[in-house]
Tab-separated table of C-alpha atoms in Angstrom:
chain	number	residue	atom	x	y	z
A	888	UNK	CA	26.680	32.512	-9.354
A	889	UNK	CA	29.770	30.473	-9.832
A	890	UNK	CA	29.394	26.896	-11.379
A	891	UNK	CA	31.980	24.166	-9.919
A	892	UNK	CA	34.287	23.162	-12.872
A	893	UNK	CA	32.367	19.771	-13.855
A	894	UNK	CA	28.955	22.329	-14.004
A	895	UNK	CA	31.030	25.160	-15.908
A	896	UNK	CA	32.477	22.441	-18.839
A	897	UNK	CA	29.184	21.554	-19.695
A	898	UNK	CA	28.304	24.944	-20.575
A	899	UNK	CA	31.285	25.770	-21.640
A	900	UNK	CA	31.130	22.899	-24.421
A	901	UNK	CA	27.259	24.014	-25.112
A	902	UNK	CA	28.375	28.052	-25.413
A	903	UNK	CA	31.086	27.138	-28.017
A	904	UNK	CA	28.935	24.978	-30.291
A	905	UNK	CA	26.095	27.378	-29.585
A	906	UNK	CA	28.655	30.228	-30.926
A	907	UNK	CA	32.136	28.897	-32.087
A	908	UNK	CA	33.268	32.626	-32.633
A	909	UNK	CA	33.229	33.395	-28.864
A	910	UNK	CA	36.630	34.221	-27.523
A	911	UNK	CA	38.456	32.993	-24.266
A	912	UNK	CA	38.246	36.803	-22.808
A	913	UNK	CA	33.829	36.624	-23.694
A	914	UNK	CA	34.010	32.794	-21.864
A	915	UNK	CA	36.095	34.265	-19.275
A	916	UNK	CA	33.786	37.346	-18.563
A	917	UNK	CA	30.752	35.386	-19.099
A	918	UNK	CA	31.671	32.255	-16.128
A	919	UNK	CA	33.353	34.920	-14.048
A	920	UNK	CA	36.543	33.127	-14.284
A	921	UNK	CA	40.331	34.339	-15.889
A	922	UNK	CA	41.000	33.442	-19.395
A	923	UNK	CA	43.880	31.034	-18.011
A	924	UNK	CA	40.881	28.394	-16.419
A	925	UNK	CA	38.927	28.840	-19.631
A	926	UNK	CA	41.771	27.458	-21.488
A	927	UNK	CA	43.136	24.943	-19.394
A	928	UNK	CA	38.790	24.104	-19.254
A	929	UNK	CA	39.352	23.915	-23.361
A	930	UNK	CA	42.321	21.906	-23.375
A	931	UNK	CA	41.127	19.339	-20.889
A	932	UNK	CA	37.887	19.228	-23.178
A	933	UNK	CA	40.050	19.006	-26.946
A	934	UNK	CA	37.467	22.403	-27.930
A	935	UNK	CA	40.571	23.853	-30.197
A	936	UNK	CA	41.092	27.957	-29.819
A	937	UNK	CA	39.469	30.367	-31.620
A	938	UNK	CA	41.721	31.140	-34.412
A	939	UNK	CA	41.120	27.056	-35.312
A	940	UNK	CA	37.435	27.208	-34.760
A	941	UNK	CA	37.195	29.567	-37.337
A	942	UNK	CA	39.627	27.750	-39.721
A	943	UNK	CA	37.265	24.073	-38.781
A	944	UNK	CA	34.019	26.026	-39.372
A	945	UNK	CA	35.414	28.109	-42.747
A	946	UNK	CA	36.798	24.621	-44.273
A	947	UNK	CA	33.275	22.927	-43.756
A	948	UNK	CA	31.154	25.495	-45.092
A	949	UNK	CA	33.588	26.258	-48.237
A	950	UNK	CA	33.401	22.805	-48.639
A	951	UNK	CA	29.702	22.858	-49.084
A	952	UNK	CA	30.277	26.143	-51.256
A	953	UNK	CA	33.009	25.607	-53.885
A	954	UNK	CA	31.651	23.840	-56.844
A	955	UNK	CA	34.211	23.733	-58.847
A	956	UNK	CA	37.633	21.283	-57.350
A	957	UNK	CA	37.990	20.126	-54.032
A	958	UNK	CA	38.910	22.264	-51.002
A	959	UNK	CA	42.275	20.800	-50.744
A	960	UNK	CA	43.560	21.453	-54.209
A	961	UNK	CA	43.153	25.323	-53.607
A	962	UNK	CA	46.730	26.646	-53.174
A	963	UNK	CA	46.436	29.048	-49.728
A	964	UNK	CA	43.448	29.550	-47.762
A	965	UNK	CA	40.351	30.822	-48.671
A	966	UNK	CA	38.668	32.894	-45.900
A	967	UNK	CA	35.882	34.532	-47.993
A	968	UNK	CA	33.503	33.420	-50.755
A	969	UNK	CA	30.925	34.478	-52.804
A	970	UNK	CA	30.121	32.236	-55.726
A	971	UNK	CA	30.409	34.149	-58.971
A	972	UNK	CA	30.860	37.243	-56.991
A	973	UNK	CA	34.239	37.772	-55.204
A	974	UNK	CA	36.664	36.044	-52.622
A	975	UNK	CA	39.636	35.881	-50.674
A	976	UNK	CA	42.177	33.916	-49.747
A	977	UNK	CA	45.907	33.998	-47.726
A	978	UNK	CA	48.741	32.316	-48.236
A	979	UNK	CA	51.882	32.293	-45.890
A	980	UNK	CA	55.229	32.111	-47.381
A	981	UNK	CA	57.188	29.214	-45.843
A	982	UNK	CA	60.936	27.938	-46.872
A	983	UNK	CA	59.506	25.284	-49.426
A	984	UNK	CA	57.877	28.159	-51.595
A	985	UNK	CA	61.366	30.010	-52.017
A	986	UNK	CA	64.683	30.062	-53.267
A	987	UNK	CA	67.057	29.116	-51.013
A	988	UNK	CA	69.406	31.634	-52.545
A	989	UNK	CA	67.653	34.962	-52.261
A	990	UNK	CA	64.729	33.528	-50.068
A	991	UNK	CA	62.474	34.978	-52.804
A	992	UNK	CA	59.168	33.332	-53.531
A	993	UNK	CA	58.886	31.082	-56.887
A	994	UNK	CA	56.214	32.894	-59.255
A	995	UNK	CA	54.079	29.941	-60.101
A	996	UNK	CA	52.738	29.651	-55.729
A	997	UNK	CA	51.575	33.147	-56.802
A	998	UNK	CA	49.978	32.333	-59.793
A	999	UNK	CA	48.464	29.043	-58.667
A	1000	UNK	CA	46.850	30.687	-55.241
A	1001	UNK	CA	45.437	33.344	-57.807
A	1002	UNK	CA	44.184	30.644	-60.678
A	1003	UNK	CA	42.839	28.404	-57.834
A	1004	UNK	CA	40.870	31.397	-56.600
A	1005	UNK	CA	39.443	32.337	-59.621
A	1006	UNK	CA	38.403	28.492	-60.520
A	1007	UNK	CA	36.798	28.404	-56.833
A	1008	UNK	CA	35.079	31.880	-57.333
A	1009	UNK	CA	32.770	29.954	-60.036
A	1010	UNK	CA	29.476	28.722	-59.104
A	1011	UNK	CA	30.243	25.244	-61.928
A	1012	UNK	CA	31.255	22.078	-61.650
A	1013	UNK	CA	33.072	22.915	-64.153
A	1014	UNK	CA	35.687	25.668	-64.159
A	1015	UNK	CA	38.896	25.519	-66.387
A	1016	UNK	CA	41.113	28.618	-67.226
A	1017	UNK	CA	40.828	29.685	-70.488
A	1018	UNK	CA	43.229	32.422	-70.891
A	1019	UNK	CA	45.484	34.670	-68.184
A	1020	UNK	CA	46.989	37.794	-68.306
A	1021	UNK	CA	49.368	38.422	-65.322
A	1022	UNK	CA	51.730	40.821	-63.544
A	1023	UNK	CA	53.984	40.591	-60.697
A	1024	UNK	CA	54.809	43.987	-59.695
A	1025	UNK	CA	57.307	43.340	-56.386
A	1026	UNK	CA	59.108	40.025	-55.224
A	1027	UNK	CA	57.786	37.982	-52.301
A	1028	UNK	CA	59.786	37.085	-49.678
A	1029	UNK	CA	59.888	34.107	-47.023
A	1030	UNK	CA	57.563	34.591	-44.237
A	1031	UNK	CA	55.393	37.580	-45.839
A	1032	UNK	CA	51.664	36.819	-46.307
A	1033	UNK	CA	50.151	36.778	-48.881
A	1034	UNK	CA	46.313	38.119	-49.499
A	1035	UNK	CA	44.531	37.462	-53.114
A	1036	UNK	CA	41.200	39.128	-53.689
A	1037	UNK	CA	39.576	38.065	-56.599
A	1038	UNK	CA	36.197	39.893	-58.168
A	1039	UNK	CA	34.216	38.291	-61.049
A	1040	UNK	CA	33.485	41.406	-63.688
A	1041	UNK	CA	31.465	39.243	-66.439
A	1042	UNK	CA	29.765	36.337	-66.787
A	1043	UNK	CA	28.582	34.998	-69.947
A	1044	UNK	CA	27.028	31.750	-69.273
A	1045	UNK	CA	25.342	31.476	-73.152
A	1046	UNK	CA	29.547	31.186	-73.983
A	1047	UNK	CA	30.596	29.610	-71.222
A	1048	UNK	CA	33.226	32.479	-69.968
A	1049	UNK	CA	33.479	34.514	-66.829
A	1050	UNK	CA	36.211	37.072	-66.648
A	1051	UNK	CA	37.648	37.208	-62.798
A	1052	UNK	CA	40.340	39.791	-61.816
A	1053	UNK	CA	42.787	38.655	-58.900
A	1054	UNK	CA	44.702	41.166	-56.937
A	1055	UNK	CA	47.490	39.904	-54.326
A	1056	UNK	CA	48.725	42.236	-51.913
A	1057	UNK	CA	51.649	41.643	-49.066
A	1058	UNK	CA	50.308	44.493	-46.052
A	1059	UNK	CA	48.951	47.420	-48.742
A	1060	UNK	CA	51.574	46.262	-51.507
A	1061	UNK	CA	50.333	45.301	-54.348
A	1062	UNK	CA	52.460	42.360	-55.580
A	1063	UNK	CA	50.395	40.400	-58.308
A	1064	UNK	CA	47.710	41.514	-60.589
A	1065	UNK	CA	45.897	39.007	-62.994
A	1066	UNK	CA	42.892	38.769	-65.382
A	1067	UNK	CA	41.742	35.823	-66.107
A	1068	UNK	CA	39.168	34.498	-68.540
A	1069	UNK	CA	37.056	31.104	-67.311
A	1070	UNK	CA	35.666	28.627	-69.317
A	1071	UNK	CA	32.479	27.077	-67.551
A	1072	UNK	CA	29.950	25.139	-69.224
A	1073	UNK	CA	26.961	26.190	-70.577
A	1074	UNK	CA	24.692	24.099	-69.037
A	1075	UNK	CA	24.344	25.295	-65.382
């Protein structure tokens, strides 16, 4: 059964917040309506689309998650997380991370979306890099993106150090590899 559009916002607003994953094609299928009235329904009701759903719903549970700096200080955007474990994060090259000259991407927006990642992968308040050994095996260029993995392989919390490993990739290239060794304190 059809619901008139006042009927059909309603539950479109309780199906989103009920499942903020759900894409415009599910809505559309599920009110038996095109995708084009279930976004102009969206739209008229501020609900933002999926791809920024995700991003709103990421942001406030990584808030709750990373102990150790704020959610806004990470350089690129974490998408994953496991605390002492692993995560991931992306980065998109834009014309202020590049030389103008070669439109090659400045080494230290690498290094700081891979040190910010392993800070965030530790479950402290207090996470401070100790030591880093680093590699960047191919230049990045404007407009590539950018995808760090990093895994934590020890954790020695009687010394206060947890070794994380970063890999950043552009598609399947491998274009910075870093270790790094995290000081954390003792007490947690």
């Amino acid at each position: 059964m059809r619901r008139n559009k006042k009927e059909r916002q309603l539950s479109l607003k309780d199906k989103i917040k009920e499942n903020p994953f759900i894409t415009d094609e599910e809505l559309a299928e599920f009110f038996q309506v095109s995708i084009q009235t279930i976004r102009l329904d969206r739209l008229e009701l501020s609900i933002p689309e999926l791809r920024e759903r995700i991003k709103n719903v990421a942001a406030r549970t990584l808030e709750k998650e990373v102990r150790s700096l704020p959610i806004e200080e990470i350089i690129g955007e974490i998408i994953d997380l496991e605390l002492d474990q692993s995560a991931i994060s992306i980065f998109d090259v834009q014309s202020e991370h590049v030389f103008k000259r070669n439109n090659i991407t400045r080494g230290h927006h690498l290094f700081a979306q891979a040190n910010s990642l392993a800070v965030a992968v530790i479950n402290d308040e207090l996470a401070l890099t100790a030591k880093a050994t680093i590699r960047f095996t191919r230049p990045v260029k404007l407009g590539e993106r950018i995808v760090a993995k990093a895994v934590v392989n020890h954790v020695d919390k009687e010394k206060g150090r947890t070794t994380v490993e970063v890999k950043s990739t552009v598609g399947s290239e491998k274009v910075f590899h870093g270790e790094f060794e995290m000081f954390r304190s003792t007490s947690s």
